[in-house]
PDB file of C-alpha atoms in Angstrom:
ATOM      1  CA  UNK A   1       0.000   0.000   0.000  1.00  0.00           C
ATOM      2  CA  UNK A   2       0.887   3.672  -0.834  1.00  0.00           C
ATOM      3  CA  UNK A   3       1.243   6.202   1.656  1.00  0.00           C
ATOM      4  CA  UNK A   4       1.929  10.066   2.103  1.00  0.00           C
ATOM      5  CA  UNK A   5       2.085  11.758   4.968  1.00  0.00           C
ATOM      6  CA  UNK A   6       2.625  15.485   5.674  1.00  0.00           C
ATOM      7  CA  UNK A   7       2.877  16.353   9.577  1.00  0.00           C
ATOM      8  CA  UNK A   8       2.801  19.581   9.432  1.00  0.00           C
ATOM      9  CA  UNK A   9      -0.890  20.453   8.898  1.00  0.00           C
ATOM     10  CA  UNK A  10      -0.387  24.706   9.173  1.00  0.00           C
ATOM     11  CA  UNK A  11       2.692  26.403   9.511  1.00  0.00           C
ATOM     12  CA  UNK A  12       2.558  30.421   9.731  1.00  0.00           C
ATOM     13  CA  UNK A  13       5.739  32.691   8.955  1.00  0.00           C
ATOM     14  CA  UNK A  14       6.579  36.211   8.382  1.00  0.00           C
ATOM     15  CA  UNK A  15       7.441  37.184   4.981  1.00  0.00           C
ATOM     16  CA  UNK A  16      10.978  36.902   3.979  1.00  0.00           C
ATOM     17  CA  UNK A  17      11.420  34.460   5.875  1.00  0.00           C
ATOM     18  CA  UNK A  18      12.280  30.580   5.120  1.00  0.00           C
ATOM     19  CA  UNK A  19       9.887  27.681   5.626  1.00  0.00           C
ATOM     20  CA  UNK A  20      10.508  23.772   4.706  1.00  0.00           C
ATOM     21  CA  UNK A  21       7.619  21.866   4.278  1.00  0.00           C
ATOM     22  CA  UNK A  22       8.186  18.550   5.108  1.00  0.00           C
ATOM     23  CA  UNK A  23       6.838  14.489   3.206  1.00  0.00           C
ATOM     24  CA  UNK A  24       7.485  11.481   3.890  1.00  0.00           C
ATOM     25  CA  UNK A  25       6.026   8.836   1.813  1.00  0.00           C
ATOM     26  CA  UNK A  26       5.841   4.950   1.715  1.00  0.00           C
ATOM     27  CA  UNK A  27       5.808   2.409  -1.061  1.00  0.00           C
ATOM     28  CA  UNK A  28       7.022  -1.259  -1.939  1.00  0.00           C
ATOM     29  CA  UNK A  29       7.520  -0.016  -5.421  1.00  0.00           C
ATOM     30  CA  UNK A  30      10.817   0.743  -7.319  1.00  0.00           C
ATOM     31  CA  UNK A  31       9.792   2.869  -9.539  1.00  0.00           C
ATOM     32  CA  UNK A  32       7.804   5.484  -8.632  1.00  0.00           C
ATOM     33  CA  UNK A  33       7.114   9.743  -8.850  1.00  0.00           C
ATOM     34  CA  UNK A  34       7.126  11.811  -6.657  1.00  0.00           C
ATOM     35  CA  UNK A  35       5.574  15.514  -6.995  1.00  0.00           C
ATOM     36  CA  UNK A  36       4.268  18.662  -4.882  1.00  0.00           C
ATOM     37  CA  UNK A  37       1.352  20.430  -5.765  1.00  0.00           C
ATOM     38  CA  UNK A  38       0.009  24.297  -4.267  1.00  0.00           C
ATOM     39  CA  UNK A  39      -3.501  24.875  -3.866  1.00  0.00           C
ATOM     40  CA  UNK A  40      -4.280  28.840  -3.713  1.00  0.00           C
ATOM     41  CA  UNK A  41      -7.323  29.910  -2.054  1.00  0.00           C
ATOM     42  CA  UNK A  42      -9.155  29.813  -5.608  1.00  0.00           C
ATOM     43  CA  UNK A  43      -8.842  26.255  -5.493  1.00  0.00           C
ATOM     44  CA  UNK A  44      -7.125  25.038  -8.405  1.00  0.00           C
ATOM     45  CA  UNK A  45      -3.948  22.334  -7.801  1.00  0.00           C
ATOM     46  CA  UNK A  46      -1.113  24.252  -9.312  1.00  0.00           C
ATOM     47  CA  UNK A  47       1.432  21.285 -10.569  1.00  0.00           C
ATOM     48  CA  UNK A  48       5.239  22.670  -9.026  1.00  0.00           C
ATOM     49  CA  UNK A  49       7.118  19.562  -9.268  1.00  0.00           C
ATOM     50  CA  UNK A  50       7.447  15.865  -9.941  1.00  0.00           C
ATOM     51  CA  UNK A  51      10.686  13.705  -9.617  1.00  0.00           C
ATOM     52  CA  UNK A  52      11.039   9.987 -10.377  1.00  0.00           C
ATOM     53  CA  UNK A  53      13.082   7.614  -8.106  1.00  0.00           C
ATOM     54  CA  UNK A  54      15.850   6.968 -10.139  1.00  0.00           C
ATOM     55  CA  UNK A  55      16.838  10.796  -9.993  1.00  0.00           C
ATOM     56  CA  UNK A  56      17.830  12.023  -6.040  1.00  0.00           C
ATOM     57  CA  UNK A  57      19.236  15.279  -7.614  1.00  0.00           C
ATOM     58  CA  UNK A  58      17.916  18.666  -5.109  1.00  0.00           C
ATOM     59  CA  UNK A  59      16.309  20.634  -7.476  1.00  0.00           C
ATOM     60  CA  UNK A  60      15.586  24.461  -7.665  1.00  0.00           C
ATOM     61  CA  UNK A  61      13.762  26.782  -8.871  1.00  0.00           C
ATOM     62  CA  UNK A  62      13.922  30.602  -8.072  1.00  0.00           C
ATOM     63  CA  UNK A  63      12.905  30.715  -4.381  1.00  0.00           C
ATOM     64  CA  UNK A  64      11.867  26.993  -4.662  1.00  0.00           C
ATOM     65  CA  UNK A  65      13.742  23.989  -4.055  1.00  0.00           C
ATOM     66  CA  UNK A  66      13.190  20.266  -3.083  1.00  0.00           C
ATOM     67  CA  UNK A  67      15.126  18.209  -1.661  1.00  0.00           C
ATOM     68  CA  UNK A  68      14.426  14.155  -2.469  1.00  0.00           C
ATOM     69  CA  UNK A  69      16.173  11.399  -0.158  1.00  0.00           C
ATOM     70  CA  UNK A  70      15.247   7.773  -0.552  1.00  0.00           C
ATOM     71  CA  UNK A  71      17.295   6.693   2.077  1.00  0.00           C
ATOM     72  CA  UNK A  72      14.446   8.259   4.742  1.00  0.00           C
ATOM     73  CA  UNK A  73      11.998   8.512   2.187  1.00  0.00           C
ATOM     74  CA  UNK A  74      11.373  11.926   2.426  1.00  0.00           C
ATOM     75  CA  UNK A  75      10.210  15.164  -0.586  1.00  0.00           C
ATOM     76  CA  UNK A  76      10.534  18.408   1.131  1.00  0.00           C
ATOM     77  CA  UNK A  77      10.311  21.421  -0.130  1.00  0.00           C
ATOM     78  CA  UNK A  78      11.527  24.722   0.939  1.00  0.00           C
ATOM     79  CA  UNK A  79      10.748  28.261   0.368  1.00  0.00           C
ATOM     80  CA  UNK A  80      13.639  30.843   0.395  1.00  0.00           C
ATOM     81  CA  UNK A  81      12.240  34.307   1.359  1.00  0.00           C
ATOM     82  CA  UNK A  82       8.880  34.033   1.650  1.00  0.00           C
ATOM     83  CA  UNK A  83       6.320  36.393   0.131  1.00  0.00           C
ATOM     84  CA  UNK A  84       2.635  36.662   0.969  1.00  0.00           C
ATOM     85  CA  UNK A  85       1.589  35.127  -2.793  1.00  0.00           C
ATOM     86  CA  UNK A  86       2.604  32.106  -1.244  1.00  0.00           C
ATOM     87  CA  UNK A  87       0.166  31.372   0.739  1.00  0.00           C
ATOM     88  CA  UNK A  88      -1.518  28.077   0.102  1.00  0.00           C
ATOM     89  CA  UNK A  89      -2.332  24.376   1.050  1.00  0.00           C
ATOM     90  CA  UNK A  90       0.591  22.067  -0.368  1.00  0.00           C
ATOM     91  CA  UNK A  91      -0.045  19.123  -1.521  1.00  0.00           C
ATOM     92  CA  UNK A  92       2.807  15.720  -1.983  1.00  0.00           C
ATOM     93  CA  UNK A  93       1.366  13.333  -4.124  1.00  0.00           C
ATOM     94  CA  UNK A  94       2.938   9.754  -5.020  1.00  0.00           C
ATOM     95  CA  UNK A  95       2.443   7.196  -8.147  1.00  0.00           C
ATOM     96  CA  UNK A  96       3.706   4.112  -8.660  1.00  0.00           C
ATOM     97  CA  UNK A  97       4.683   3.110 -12.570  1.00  0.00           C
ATOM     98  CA  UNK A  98       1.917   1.242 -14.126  1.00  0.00           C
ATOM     99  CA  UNK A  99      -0.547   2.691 -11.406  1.00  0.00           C
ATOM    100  CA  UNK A 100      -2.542   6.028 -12.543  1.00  0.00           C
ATOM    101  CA  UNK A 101      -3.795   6.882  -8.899  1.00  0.00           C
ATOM    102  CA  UNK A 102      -2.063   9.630  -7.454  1.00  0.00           C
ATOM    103  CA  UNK A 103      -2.116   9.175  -3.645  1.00  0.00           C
ATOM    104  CA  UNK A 104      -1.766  12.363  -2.075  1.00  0.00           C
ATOM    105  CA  UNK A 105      -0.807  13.423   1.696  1.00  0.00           C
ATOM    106  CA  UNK A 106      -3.368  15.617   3.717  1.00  0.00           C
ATOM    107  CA  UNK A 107      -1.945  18.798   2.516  1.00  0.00           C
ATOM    108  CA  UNK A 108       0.170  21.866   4.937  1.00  0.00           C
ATOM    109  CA  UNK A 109      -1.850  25.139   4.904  1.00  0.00           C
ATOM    110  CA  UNK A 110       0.968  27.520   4.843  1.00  0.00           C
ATOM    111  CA  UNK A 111       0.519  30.995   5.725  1.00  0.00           C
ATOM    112  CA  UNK A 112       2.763  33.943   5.370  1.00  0.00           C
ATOM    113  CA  UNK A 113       2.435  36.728   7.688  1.00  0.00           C
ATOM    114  CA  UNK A 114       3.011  40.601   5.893  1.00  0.00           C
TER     115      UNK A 114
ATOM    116  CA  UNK B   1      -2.924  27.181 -24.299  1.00  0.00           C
ATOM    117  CA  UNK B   2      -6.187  26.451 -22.464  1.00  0.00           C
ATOM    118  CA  UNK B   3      -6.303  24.195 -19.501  1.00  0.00           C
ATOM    119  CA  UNK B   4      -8.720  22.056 -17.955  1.00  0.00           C
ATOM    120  CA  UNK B   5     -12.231  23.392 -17.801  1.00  0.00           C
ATOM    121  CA  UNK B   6     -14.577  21.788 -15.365  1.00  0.00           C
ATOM    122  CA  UNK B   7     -18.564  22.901 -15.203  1.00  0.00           C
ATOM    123  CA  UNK B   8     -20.655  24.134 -13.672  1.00  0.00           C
ATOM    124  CA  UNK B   9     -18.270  25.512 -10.976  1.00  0.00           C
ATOM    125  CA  UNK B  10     -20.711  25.377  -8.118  1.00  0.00           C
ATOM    126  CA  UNK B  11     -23.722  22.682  -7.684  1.00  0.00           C
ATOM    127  CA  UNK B  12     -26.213  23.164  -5.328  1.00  0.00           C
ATOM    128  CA  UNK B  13     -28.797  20.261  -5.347  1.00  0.00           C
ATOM    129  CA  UNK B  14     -31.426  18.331  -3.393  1.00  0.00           C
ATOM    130  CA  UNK B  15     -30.943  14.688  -1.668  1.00  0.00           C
ATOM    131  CA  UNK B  16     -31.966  12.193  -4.097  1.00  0.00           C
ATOM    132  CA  UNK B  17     -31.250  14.344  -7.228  1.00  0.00           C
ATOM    133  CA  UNK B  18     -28.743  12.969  -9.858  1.00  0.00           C
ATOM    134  CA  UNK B  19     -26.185  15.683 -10.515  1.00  0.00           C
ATOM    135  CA  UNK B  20     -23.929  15.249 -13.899  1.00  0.00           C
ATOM    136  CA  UNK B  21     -21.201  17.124 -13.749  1.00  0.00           C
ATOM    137  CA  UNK B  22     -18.446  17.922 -16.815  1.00  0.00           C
ATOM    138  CA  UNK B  23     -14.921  17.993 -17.875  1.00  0.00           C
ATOM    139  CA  UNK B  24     -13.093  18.708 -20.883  1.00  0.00           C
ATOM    140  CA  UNK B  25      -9.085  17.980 -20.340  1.00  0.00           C
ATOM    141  CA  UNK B  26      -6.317  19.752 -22.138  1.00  0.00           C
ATOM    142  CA  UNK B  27      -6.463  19.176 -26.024  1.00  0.00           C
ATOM    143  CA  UNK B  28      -4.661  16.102 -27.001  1.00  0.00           C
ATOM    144  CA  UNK B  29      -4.493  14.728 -23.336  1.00  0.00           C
ATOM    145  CA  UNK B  30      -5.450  10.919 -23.837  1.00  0.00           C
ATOM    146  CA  UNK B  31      -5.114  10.113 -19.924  1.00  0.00           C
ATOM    147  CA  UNK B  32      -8.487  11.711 -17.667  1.00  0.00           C
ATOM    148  CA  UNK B  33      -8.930  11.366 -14.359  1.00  0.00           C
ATOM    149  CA  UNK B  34     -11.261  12.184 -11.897  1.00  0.00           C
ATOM    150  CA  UNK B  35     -10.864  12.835  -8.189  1.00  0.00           C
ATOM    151  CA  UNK B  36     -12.831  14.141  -4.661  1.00  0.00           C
ATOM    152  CA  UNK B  37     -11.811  16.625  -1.859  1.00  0.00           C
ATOM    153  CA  UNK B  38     -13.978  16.399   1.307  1.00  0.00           C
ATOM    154  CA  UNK B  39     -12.936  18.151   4.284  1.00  0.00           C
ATOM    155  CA  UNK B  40     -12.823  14.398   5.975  1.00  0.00           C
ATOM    156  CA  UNK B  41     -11.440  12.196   3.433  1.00  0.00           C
ATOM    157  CA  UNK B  42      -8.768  14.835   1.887  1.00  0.00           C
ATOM    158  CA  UNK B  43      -7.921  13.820  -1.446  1.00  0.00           C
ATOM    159  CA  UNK B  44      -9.009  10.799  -2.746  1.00  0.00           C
ATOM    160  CA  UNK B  45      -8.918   8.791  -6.552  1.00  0.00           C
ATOM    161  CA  UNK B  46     -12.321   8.134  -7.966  1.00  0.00           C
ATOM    162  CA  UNK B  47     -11.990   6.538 -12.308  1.00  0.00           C
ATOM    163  CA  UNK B  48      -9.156   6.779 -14.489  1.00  0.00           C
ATOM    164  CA  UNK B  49     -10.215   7.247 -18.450  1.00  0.00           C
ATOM    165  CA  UNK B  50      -7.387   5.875 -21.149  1.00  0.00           C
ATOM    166  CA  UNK B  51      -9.057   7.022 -24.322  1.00  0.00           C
ATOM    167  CA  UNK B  52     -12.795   6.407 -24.023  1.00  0.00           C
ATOM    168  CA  UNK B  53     -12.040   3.408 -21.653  1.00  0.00           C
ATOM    169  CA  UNK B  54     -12.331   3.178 -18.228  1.00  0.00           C
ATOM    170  CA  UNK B  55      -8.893   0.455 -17.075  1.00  0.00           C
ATOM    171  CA  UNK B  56      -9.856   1.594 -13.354  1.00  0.00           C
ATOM    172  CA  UNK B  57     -12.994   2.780 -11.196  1.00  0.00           C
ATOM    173  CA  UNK B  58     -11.356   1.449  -8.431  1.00  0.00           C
ATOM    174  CA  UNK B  59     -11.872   4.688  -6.586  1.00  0.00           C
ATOM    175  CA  UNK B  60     -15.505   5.182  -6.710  1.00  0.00           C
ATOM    176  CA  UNK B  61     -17.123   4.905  -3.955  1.00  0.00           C
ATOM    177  CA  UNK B  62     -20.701   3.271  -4.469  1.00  0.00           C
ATOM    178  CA  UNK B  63     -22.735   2.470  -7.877  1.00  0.00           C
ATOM    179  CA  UNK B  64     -24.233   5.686  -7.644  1.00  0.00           C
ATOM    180  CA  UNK B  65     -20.860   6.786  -8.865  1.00  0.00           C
ATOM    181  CA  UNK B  66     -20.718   6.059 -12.599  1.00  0.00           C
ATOM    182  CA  UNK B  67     -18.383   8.207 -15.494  1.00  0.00           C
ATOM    183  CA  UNK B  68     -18.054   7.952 -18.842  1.00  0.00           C
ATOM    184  CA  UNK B  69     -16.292   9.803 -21.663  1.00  0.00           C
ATOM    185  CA  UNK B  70     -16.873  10.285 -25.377  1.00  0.00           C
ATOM    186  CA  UNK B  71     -14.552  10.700 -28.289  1.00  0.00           C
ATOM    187  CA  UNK B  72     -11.425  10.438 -26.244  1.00  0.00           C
ATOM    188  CA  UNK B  73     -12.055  14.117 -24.782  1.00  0.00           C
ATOM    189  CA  UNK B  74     -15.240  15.437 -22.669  1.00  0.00           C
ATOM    190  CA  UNK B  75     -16.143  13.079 -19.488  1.00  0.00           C
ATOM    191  CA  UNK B  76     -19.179  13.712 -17.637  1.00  0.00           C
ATOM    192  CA  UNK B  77     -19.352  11.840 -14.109  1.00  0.00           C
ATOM    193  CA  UNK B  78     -22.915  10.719 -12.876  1.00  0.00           C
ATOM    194  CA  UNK B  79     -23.468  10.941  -9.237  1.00  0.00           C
ATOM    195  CA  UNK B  80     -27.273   9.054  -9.158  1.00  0.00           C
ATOM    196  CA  UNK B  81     -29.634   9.949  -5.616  1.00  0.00           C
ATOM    197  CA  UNK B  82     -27.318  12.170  -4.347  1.00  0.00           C
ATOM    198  CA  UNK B  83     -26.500  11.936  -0.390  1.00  0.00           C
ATOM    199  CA  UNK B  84     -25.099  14.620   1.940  1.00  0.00           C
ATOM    200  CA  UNK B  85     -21.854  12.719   2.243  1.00  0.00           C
ATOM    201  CA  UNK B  86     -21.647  13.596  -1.762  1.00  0.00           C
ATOM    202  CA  UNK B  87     -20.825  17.091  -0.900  1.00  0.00           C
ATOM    203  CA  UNK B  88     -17.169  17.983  -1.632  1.00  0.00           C
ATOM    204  CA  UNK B  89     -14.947  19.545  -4.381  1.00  0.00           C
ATOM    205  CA  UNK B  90     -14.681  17.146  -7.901  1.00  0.00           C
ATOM    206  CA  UNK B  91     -11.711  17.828  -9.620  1.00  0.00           C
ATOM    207  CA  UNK B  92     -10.755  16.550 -12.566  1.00  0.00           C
ATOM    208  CA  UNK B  93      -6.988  16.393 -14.207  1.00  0.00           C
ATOM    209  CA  UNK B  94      -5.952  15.160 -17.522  1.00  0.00           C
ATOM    210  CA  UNK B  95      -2.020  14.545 -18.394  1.00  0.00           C
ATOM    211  CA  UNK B  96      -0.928  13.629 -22.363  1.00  0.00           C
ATOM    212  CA  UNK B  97      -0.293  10.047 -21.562  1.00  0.00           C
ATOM    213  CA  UNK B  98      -0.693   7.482 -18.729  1.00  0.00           C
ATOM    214  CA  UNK B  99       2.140   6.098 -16.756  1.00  0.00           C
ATOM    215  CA  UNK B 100       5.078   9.200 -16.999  1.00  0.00           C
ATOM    216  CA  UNK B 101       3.162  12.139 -17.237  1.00  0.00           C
ATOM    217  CA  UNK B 102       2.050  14.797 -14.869  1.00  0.00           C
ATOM    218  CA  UNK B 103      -1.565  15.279 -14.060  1.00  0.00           C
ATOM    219  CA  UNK B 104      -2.705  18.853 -14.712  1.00  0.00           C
ATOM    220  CA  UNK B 105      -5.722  19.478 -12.510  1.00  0.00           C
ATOM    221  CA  UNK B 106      -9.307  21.711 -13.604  1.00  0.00           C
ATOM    222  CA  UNK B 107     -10.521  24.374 -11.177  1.00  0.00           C
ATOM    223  CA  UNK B 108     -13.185  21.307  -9.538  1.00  0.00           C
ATOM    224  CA  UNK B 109     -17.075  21.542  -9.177  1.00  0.00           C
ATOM    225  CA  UNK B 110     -18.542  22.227  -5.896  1.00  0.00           C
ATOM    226  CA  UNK B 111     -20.777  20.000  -5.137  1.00  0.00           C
ATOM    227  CA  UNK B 112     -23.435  20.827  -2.069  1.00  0.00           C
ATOM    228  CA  UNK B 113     -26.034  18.246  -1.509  1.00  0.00           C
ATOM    229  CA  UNK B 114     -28.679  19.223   0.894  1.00  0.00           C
TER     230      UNK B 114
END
């Protein structure tokens, strides 16, 4: 069985600041994807990121960056100086090669304080 | 270009109603999927389409669930005598293939039952 799981369910921080939101995911599979996904208060899933397991490179992307290690099975992703536009429930989501069911974690609402 | 487009965008209806409610994926996506958020049950998998073809339902949750799409693009999903436990967000996400692709998610239906 497939599992995601995000402790952090809120997390508030002052602008500029930096905030790491943490996964940690389970699977018997070898192949797999991993991938984060922000929800803004209009709702949509905004797609950020998606790594497979065969590729443990840190990745960034302006103030965005995720760091993937299968040796504790963990997906987090930080924020480097903060900004109020950030605001949003973050989804990790996991799929398994040859299975089409994204399993996602319960989401962090993260706020950032002006 | 244009993303998902999911309608209508809010559903008010009676218990015992049947609701339909409609998405049309990114042009040239083959892979449509359909999912619920409920404030209990967080994210969860309902039908995966390949094509017009439906490989798994696996994730619906009674047979008054049933989906079905036409000419490889629009999908409607059927929710028949609607209960209050139907409320929640239906999102649908389409990606250009199954298996490696990412799953780019619609804006979701609101559905209130009441």
């Amino acid at each position: 069985a497939q599992k995601v799981t995000q402790a952090q369910t809120e997390i508030s921080v002052v602008e500029k600041e930096d905030v790491t939101l943490d996964c940690v995911y389970e699977t018997r599979d070898t192949t797999y994807y991993l991938f984060w996904y922000k929800q803004p208060p209009s709702g949509e899933l905004v797609f950020l990121i998606r790594r497979n397991s065969f590729d443990e490179q840190n990745e960034i992307s302006g103030r965005y960056s995720w760091n993937f290690q299968k040796s504790t099975s963990s997906f987090n992703f930080t924020i480097t100086a903060s900004q109020v536009v950030d605001s949003a429930v973050y989804f990790c989501a996991l799929k398994s090669f040859g299975n089409e069911k994204l399993t996602f974690g319960t989401g962090t609402r993260l706020t950032i304080i002006p | 270009g244009a993303g998902v487009s999911q309608s209508p965008s809010n559903k008010v209806t009676e218990k015992g109603k049947d609701v339909e409610l409609r998405c049309d994926p990114i042009s040239g996506h083959t892979a449509l999927y359909w999912y619920r958020q409920s404030l209990g049950q967080g994210l969860e998998f309902l039908i995966y389409f390949q094509g017009n073809s439906a490989p798994d339902k696996s994730g619906l949750p009674s047979d008054r669930f049933s989906a079905e799409r036409t000419g490889g693009s629009v999908s409607t999903l059927t929710i028949q005598r609607t209960q209050q436990e139907d409320s929640a967000v239906y999102l649908c996400a389409s990606s250009p293939r199954p298996g490696l692709d990412t799953q780019y998610f619609g804006p979701g239906t609101r559905l209130t039952v009441l």
